[in-house]
């Protein structure tokens, strides 16, 4: 049965990697794989419990006679629920950040970006656009960031060719901005919740590699572009009668939303509570402020009228991302519980035994397989082990995996959900991206990876 459950995960990963060819949504594949895997696991639970959790199971029985129902109850309560809790903590964090972005965008808190970024100087425009994307992505999830910033890009730029280049550089800023912090990407969240990294040490280690991987290809593309670029006069979207908030009100909401996200690592360190509680606290405070500032609207029971579909794009893509994350984490978890991951980790240590080579291989896999799935699978091979430096808290293994999958996701845009969103919004083909962007991301990724090897 272990072989069958492992085979289901492998087939699911192959379908995820070939989503563009099969046209089967990766979120659906991940959810199906995790469901079938856990059904098979609990159906043959006695064998797995006896080999992996016999001592804990005997304590769970507390004198009750062993039977199939007791085994299933033990698996459901003591094995499945902890994994579900880990996945739920990631999902709740993403839901909170997605809602924060939605509130800020709907109230026009990002509208100043369209006016501030707008310039005919192509290099200055590229610098402003990607720099702010890098900053935002370090605080928000990648999908919300890429949708928001590409919407702003498309308001400013009329030409399809320009949109492709700028959109690709926005993607790099999104990926490596997200990789900079523990809250900017689901991979960092998984490592943080696992206790494998600390927020400050992780960011300090990732700072130079992430900046290099984003800035180098962006600078090269900027130098190749003509001095001036055609732009359109930005027309801010109509959001209804309630958008006449004063500048200070929008600034307060922006400060609470983004500042609250900055405070999450400190909140978690002080309280020792999961990060998603800090995100929910920020969301609740911003929600209250939104109710106060828009009191007239809500008192009159008016509905917000919006011709801007950005929030809907965020919600649709974020819901897919959430379902995908749940599916992948639970599918990998059931394979881990069979003992297959431990066996696989042992074989890798025997055959390779070098975390830098393992990180490089993971990066290559991430070019075609989603970076989150690649990283979560490799993370599950080892527990946090204080006696082994590479696998201790803040160990190099965790950082190499996280950065390697980020590099892999940038080499081919299909290696990340945000990359697929960019290709859809900017009408970028895989052939075009491979021809114009991949050589730059591959070169900068290697250089940044070498820098990480020296620092970590």
Coordinates of C-alpha atoms in Angstrom, one line a residue:
X1 CA 0.0 0.0 0.0
X2 CA 2.9 2.3 0.6
X3 CA 4.0 1.9 -3.0
X4 CA 0.4 2.8 -4.2
X5 CA 0.1 5.9 -2.1
X6 CA 3.5 7.1 -3.2
X7 CA 2.7 6.4 -6.8
X8 CA -0.5 8.5 -6.4
X9 CA 1.7 11.5 -5.3
X10 CA 4.2 10.9 -8.1
X11 CA 1.4 10.9 -10.7
X12 CA -0.1 14.0 -9.1
X13 CA 3.2 15.8 -9.3
X14 CA 3.5 14.8 -13.0
X15 CA 0.0 16.1 -13.7
X16 CA 0.8 19.3 -11.9
X17 CA 4.0 19.7 -14.0
X18 CA 2.1 19.1 -17.2
X19 CA -0.9 21.3 -16.4
X20 CA -0.5 23.4 -19.6
X21 CA -0.5 20.2 -21.7
X22 CA -3.3 18.3 -20.0
X23 CA -5.4 21.4 -19.2
X24 CA -6.3 19.9 -15.8
X25 CA -6.1 22.4 -12.9
X26 CA -3.3 21.7 -10.5
X27 CA -5.5 22.5 -7.5
X28 CA -8.0 19.8 -8.5
X29 CA -5.2 17.3 -9.0
X30 CA -3.7 18.1 -5.6
X31 CA -7.0 17.9 -3.7
X32 CA -7.8 14.6 -5.4
X33 CA -4.4 13.1 -4.6
X34 CA -4.6 14.0 -0.9
X35 CA -8.1 12.7 -0.6
X36 CA -7.4 9.3 -2.2
X37 CA -4.1 9.0 -0.3
X38 CA -5.7 9.5 3.1
X39 CA -8.6 7.2 2.4
X40 CA -6.1 4.5 1.4
X41 CA -4.0 5.2 4.5
X42 CA -6.8 5.0 6.9
X43 CA -8.3 1.9 5.2
X44 CA -5.0 0.0 5.9
X45 CA -4.3 2.0 9.0
X46 CA -3.4 -0.9 11.3
X47 CA -0.2 -1.7 9.4
X48 CA 0.9 1.9 9.3
X49 CA 0.2 2.6 12.9
X50 CA 1.9 -0.5 14.1
X51 CA 5.1 0.4 12.2
X52 CA 5.1 4.2 12.8
X53 CA 3.1 5.0 16.0
X54 CA 2.6 1.9 18.0
X55 CA 3.7 3.4 21.4
X56 CA 1.4 6.5 21.0
X57 CA -1.4 4.3 19.8
X58 CA -1.2 2.1 22.9
X59 CA -1.4 5.3 25.1
X60 CA -4.4 6.4 23.0
X61 CA -6.2 3.1 23.6
X62 CA -6.0 3.6 27.4
X63 CA -7.2 0.1 28.1
X64 CA -9.7 0.0 25.3
X65 CA -9.6 -3.1 23.1
X66 CA -7.8 -2.7 19.8
X67 CA -10.0 -2.8 16.8
X68 CA -10.3 -1.2 13.3
X69 CA -12.6 1.6 14.6
X70 CA -10.0 2.6 17.3
X71 CA -7.3 2.7 14.7
X72 CA -9.3 5.0 12.4
X73 CA -10.2 7.3 15.3
X74 CA -6.5 7.4 16.3
X75 CA -5.5 8.3 12.7
X76 CA -8.2 10.9 12.4
X77 CA -7.5 12.7 15.7
X78 CA -3.8 12.1 16.3
X79 CA -2.2 12.0 12.8
X80 CA -4.5 13.7 10.3
X81 CA -5.7 16.7 12.4
X82 CA -2.1 17.9 13.2
X83 CA -1.3 18.0 9.4
X84 CA -4.6 19.7 8.7
X85 CA -3.8 22.3 11.4
X86 CA -0.4 23.0 9.7
X87 CA -2.1 23.5 6.3
X88 CA -4.9 25.5 7.8
X89 CA -2.4 27.9 9.4
X90 CA -0.9 28.7 6.0
X91 CA -4.4 29.0 4.4
X92 CA -5.7 31.4 7.1
X93 CA -2.6 33.6 6.7
X94 CA -3.2 33.8 3.0
X95 CA -6.9 34.5 3.4
X96 CA -6.0 37.3 5.8
X97 CA -3.5 38.9 3.5
X98 CA -5.8 38.5 0.5
X99 CA -8.6 40.3 2.3
X100 CA -6.2 43.0 3.4
X101 CA -5.2 43.7 -0.2
X102 CA -8.8 43.6 -1.3
X103 CA -9.8 46.2 1.3
X104 CA -6.9 48.5 0.5
X105 CA -7.4 48.2 -3.2
X106 CA -11.2 48.8 -3.0
X107 CA -10.7 51.9 -1.0
X108 CA -8.1 53.3 -3.5
X109 CA -5.1 53.0 -1.2
X110 CA -2.9 51.9 -4.1
X111 CA -4.2 54.5 -6.6
X112 CA -1.3 56.8 -5.8
X113 CA 1.0 54.1 -7.4
X114 CA -0.4 54.7 -10.8
X115 CA 0.3 58.4 -10.7
X116 CA 3.7 58.0 -8.9
X117 CA 5.1 55.3 -11.2
X118 CA 3.9 57.0 -14.5
X119 CA 6.9 58.3 -16.5
X120 CA 8.0 58.1 -20.1
X121 CA 11.6 57.3 -19.1
X122 CA 11.6 53.5 -19.7
X123 CA 14.4 52.8 -17.2
X124 CA 12.9 54.9 -14.5
X125 CA 9.6 53.3 -15.1
X126 CA 11.1 49.9 -14.8
X127 CA 12.9 50.8 -11.6
X128 CA 9.9 52.3 -9.9
X129 CA 7.5 49.5 -11.0
X130 CA 9.8 46.5 -10.0
X131 CA 11.1 48.2 -6.8
X132 CA 7.7 48.7 -5.4
X133 CA 6.6 45.2 -6.5
X134 CA 9.6 43.8 -4.6
X135 CA 8.7 45.8 -1.5
X136 CA 5.0 44.8 -1.7
X137 CA 5.7 41.1 -2.4
X138 CA 7.8 40.9 0.7
X139 CA 4.7 41.7 2.8
X140 CA 1.9 40.2 0.7
X141 CA 1.3 36.8 -1.0
X142 CA 2.7 36.5 -4.5
X143 CA -0.6 36.0 -6.3
X144 CA -2.3 39.2 -4.9
X145 CA 0.9 41.1 -5.6
X146 CA 1.3 40.0 -9.2
X147 CA -2.4 40.8 -10.0
X148 CA -2.2 44.2 -8.4
X149 CA 1.0 45.3 -10.0
X150 CA 0.2 43.9 -13.5
X151 CA -3.1 45.8 -13.3
X152 CA -1.2 49.0 -12.7
X153 CA 1.2 48.1 -15.4
X154 CA -1.5 47.6 -18.0
X155 CA -3.2 50.9 -17.0
X156 CA 0.1 52.7 -17.9
X157 CA 1.4 50.8 -20.9
X158 CA -0.7 50.5 -24.1
X159 CA 1.7 48.3 -26.2
X160 CA 1.6 44.5 -25.9
X161 CA 5.4 44.2 -26.4
X162 CA 6.1 46.6 -23.6
X163 CA 3.6 44.8 -21.3
X164 CA 5.4 41.5 -21.8
X165 CA 8.8 42.9 -20.8
X166 CA 7.6 44.9 -17.9
X167 CA 5.3 42.0 -16.8
X168 CA 8.2 39.6 -16.8
X169 CA 10.3 41.9 -14.7
X170 CA 7.4 42.4 -12.3
X171 CA 7.2 38.6 -12.0
X172 CA 10.9 38.4 -11.0
X173 CA 10.3 41.2 -8.4
X174 CA 7.3 39.3 -7.1
X175 CA 9.1 35.9 -6.8
X176 CA 12.3 37.2 -5.1
X177 CA 10.5 39.8 -3.0
X178 CA 8.3 37.0 -1.7
X179 CA 11.4 34.8 -1.0
X180 CA 13.0 37.6 1.0
X181 CA 10.7 37.2 4.1
X182 CA 8.9 34.4 5.9
X183 CA 5.5 36.0 5.2
X184 CA 6.0 36.8 1.5
X185 CA 5.7 33.3 0.1
X186 CA 3.9 30.1 1.2
X187 CA 7.2 28.3 1.2
X188 CA 8.7 30.6 3.8
X189 CA 5.5 30.3 5.9
X190 CA 5.8 26.5 5.8
X191 CA 9.4 26.6 7.0
X192 CA 8.5 29.2 9.7
X193 CA 5.6 27.2 11.0
X194 CA 7.8 24.1 11.0
X195 CA 10.2 25.9 13.3
X196 CA 13.0 25.4 10.7
X197 CA 13.9 29.1 10.4
X198 CA 13.6 32.4 12.3
X199 CA 12.2 35.5 10.6
X200 CA 15.2 37.9 11.1
X201 CA 17.9 35.3 10.3
X202 CA 16.1 34.1 7.2
X203 CA 15.7 37.7 5.8
X204 CA 19.3 38.6 6.5
X205 CA 20.5 35.5 4.7
X206 CA 18.2 35.9 1.7
X207 CA 18.7 39.7 1.3
X208 CA 21.7 39.8 -1.1
X209 CA 20.8 36.7 -3.2
X210 CA 17.2 37.9 -3.7
X211 CA 18.3 41.4 -4.6
X212 CA 20.8 40.1 -7.0
X213 CA 18.4 37.6 -8.6
X214 CA 15.9 40.4 -9.2
X215 CA 18.0 43.4 -9.9
X216 CA 20.6 41.9 -12.3
X217 CA 18.2 40.8 -15.1
X218 CA 16.0 43.9 -14.5
X219 CA 19.0 46.1 -15.1
X220 CA 20.1 44.2 -18.2
X221 CA 16.6 44.5 -19.7
X222 CA 16.4 48.2 -18.9
X223 CA 19.6 48.9 -20.6
X224 CA 18.4 47.2 -23.8
X225 CA 15.2 49.2 -23.9
X226 CA 14.8 52.5 -25.8
X227 CA 15.1 55.6 -23.7
X228 CA 11.4 56.5 -23.8
X229 CA 8.3 54.3 -23.7
X230 CA 4.8 55.1 -24.8
X231 CA 2.4 55.5 -21.9
X232 CA -1.3 56.2 -21.5
X233 CA -2.7 58.9 -19.3
X234 CA -3.8 56.8 -16.3
X235 CA -7.6 56.8 -15.6
X236 CA -8.2 55.7 -12.0
X237 CA -11.0 53.1 -11.8
X238 CA -14.4 54.1 -10.6
X239 CA -15.3 52.4 -7.4
X240 CA -18.6 53.9 -6.5
X241 CA -19.7 56.9 -4.4
X242 CA -17.7 55.9 -1.3
X243 CA -14.2 56.4 -2.7
X244 CA -14.0 60.1 -1.8
X245 CA -11.9 59.2 1.2
X246 CA -9.5 61.9 2.3
X247 CA -5.8 61.3 1.6
X248 CA -5.1 60.9 5.3
X249 CA -7.7 58.2 5.6
X250 CA -6.2 56.2 2.8
X251 CA -2.8 56.7 4.3
X252 CA -4.0 55.4 7.7
X253 CA -5.5 52.3 6.0
X254 CA -2.4 51.7 4.0
X255 CA -0.2 52.1 7.1
X256 CA -2.4 49.8 9.2
X257 CA -2.5 47.1 6.5
X258 CA 1.2 47.1 5.5
X259 CA 2.5 48.1 8.9
X260 CA 0.5 45.4 10.5
X261 CA 2.0 42.8 8.3
X262 CA 5.5 44.0 9.1
X263 CA 4.7 43.5 12.8
X264 CA 3.6 39.9 12.4
X265 CA 7.1 38.3 13.0
X266 CA 7.5 40.4 16.1
X267 CA 4.0 39.5 17.2
X268 CA 4.7 35.8 16.8
X269 CA 8.0 36.0 18.6
X270 CA 6.5 37.9 21.6
X271 CA 3.4 35.8 22.0
X272 CA 4.7 32.5 20.6
X273 CA 1.3 32.2 18.7
X274 CA 1.0 31.1 15.1
X275 CA 1.7 33.9 12.5
X276 CA -1.9 33.7 11.1
X277 CA -3.2 35.1 14.3
X278 CA -1.1 38.2 13.7
X279 CA -2.5 38.5 10.1
X280 CA -6.1 38.0 11.3
X281 CA -5.5 40.7 14.0
X282 CA -4.3 43.1 11.3
X283 CA -7.2 42.3 9.1
X284 CA -9.7 42.8 11.9
X285 CA -8.2 46.2 12.8
X286 CA -8.2 47.3 9.1
X287 CA -11.8 46.0 8.8
X288 CA -13.0 48.1 11.7
X289 CA -11.3 51.2 10.3
X290 CA -12.9 50.5 6.9
X291 CA -16.3 50.4 8.6
X292 CA -15.7 53.7 10.4
X293 CA -14.4 55.6 7.4
X294 CA -17.2 54.3 5.2
X295 CA -19.9 54.6 7.8
X296 CA -22.3 56.7 5.6
X297 CA -22.2 54.0 2.9
X298 CA -23.0 51.2 5.2
X299 CA -25.6 53.2 7.1
X300 CA -27.4 53.8 3.8
X301 CA -27.1 50.2 2.9
X302 CA -25.5 51.1 -0.5
X303 CA -23.5 48.6 -2.4
X304 CA -20.0 49.4 -3.7
X305 CA -20.1 49.6 -7.5
X306 CA -16.9 48.8 -9.1
X307 CA -15.9 48.4 -12.7
X308 CA -12.4 47.3 -11.7
X309 CA -12.2 43.5 -11.7
X310 CA -8.9 43.3 -9.9
X311 CA -10.3 42.1 -6.6
X312 CA -12.2 39.4 -8.4
X313 CA -9.0 38.3 -10.1
X314 CA -7.2 38.2 -6.8
X315 CA -10.0 36.2 -5.2
X316 CA -10.2 33.7 -8.0
X317 CA -6.5 33.0 -8.2
X318 CA -6.1 33.1 -4.4
X319 CA -8.8 30.5 -3.9
X320 CA -7.1 28.2 -6.4
X321 CA -3.8 28.8 -4.6
X322 CA -5.4 28.0 -1.2
X323 CA -6.9 24.8 -2.4
X324 CA -3.7 23.8 -4.1
X325 CA -1.7 24.4 -0.9
X326 CA -4.0 22.3 1.1
X327 CA -3.9 19.5 -1.4
X328 CA -0.1 19.5 -1.8
X329 CA 0.6 19.6 2.0
X330 CA -1.9 16.9 2.8
X331 CA -0.8 14.7 -0.1
X332 CA 2.9 15.0 0.9
X333 CA 1.9 14.4 4.6
X334 CA 0.2 11.0 3.9
X335 CA 3.3 9.8 2.0
X336 CA 5.4 10.9 4.9
X337 CA 3.3 8.9 7.3
X338 CA 3.8 5.7 5.3
X339 CA 7.6 6.0 5.9
X340 CA 8.4 6.5 2.2
X341 CA 9.8 9.9 2.7
X342 CA 12.3 8.7 5.3
X343 CA 13.4 5.9 3.0
X344 CA 13.8 8.4 0.1
X345 CA 15.8 10.8 2.3
X346 CA 18.1 8.0 3.3
X347 CA 18.7 7.2 -0.4
X348 CA 19.4 10.8 -1.3
X349 CA 21.9 11.1 1.6
X350 CA 23.7 8.0 0.4
X351 CA 23.7 8.8 -3.3
X352 CA 24.3 12.6 -3.1
X353 CA 24.8 13.8 0.5
X354 CA 25.4 17.4 -0.5
X355 CA 22.8 20.0 0.3
X356 CA 24.0 22.4 -2.4
X357 CA 23.7 19.7 -5.1
X358 CA 20.3 18.8 -3.7
X359 CA 19.2 22.4 -3.8
X360 CA 20.4 22.7 -7.4
X361 CA 18.4 19.6 -8.4
X362 CA 15.4 21.0 -6.6
X363 CA 15.7 24.3 -8.5
X364 CA 15.8 22.4 -11.9
X365 CA 12.8 20.4 -10.9
X366 CA 11.0 23.6 -10.0
X367 CA 11.3 25.0 -13.5
X368 CA 8.6 22.6 -14.7
X369 CA 7.0 21.5 -11.4
X370 CA 5.4 24.1 -9.2
X371 CA 8.0 25.6 -6.8
X372 CA 5.7 25.1 -3.8
X373 CA 5.2 21.4 -4.5
X374 CA 8.9 20.9 -5.1
X375 CA 9.9 22.7 -1.9
X376 CA 7.3 21.1 0.4
X377 CA 8.2 17.6 -0.9
X378 CA 11.9 18.2 -0.1
X379 CA 11.2 19.9 3.2
X380 CA 9.2 16.8 4.3
X381 CA 12.4 14.6 3.9
X382 CA 14.0 15.9 7.1
X383 CA 12.9 17.1 10.5
X384 CA 14.5 20.0 12.4
X385 CA 17.5 18.4 14.1
X386 CA 19.6 20.6 16.5
X387 CA 22.5 18.1 16.4
X388 CA 23.0 18.5 12.7
X389 CA 23.9 22.1 11.6
X390 CA 22.4 21.8 8.1
X391 CA 19.1 20.7 9.5
X392 CA 19.0 22.8 12.7
X393 CA 16.9 25.9 13.2
X394 CA 18.1 28.4 10.6
X395 CA 20.2 25.6 8.9
X396 CA 21.4 26.0 5.4
X397 CA 19.3 23.2 4.1
X398 CA 16.0 25.1 4.5
X399 CA 17.3 28.3 3.0
X400 CA 18.9 26.5 0.0
X401 CA 15.6 24.7 -0.7
X402 CA 13.5 27.9 -0.5
X403 CA 15.8 30.0 -2.6
X404 CA 16.4 27.2 -5.1
X405 CA 12.7 26.7 -5.8
X406 CA 12.3 30.5 -6.2
X407 CA 15.1 30.5 -8.8
X408 CA 13.5 27.5 -10.5
X409 CA 10.1 29.3 -10.6
X410 CA 11.7 32.3 -12.3
X411 CA 13.6 30.4 -15.0
X412 CA 10.4 29.2 -16.6
X413 CA 7.3 31.2 -15.6
X414 CA 5.3 27.9 -15.5
X415 CA 7.2 27.0 -12.3
X416 CA 5.0 29.2 -10.1
X417 CA 1.3 30.2 -9.8
X418 CA 2.2 33.9 -10.0
X419 CA 4.2 33.1 -13.2
X420 CA 1.1 31.4 -14.8
X421 CA -1.0 34.4 -13.8
X422 CA 1.5 36.8 -15.4
X423 CA 1.5 34.7 -18.7
X424 CA -2.3 34.8 -18.8
X425 CA -2.6 38.6 -18.0
X426 CA 0.2 39.7 -20.3
X427 CA -0.4 37.2 -23.1
X428 CA 3.1 35.8 -22.7
X429 CA 3.9 32.5 -24.4
X430 CA 6.3 30.0 -22.9
X431 CA 8.4 30.2 -26.1
X432 CA 8.7 34.0 -25.8
X433 CA 9.6 33.8 -22.2
X434 CA 12.2 31.1 -22.8
X435 CA 13.8 33.2 -25.6
X436 CA 13.9 36.6 -23.9
X437 CA 13.9 36.1 -20.2
X438 CA 15.1 32.6 -19.3
X439 CA 18.8 33.2 -20.2
X440 CA 18.9 36.2 -17.9
X441 CA 17.1 34.5 -15.0
X442 CA 19.3 31.4 -15.4
X443 CA 22.5 33.4 -15.2
X444 CA 21.4 35.6 -12.4
X445 CA 20.0 32.6 -10.5
X446 CA 23.4 30.8 -10.7
X447 CA 25.2 33.9 -9.4
X448 CA 22.7 34.5 -6.6
X449 CA 22.9 30.8 -5.6
X450 CA 26.7 31.0 -5.4
X451 CA 26.3 34.1 -3.1
X452 CA 23.8 32.1 -0.9
X453 CA 26.3 29.3 -0.7
X454 CA 28.9 31.7 0.7
X455 CA 26.5 33.4 3.1
X456 CA 24.5 30.5 4.4

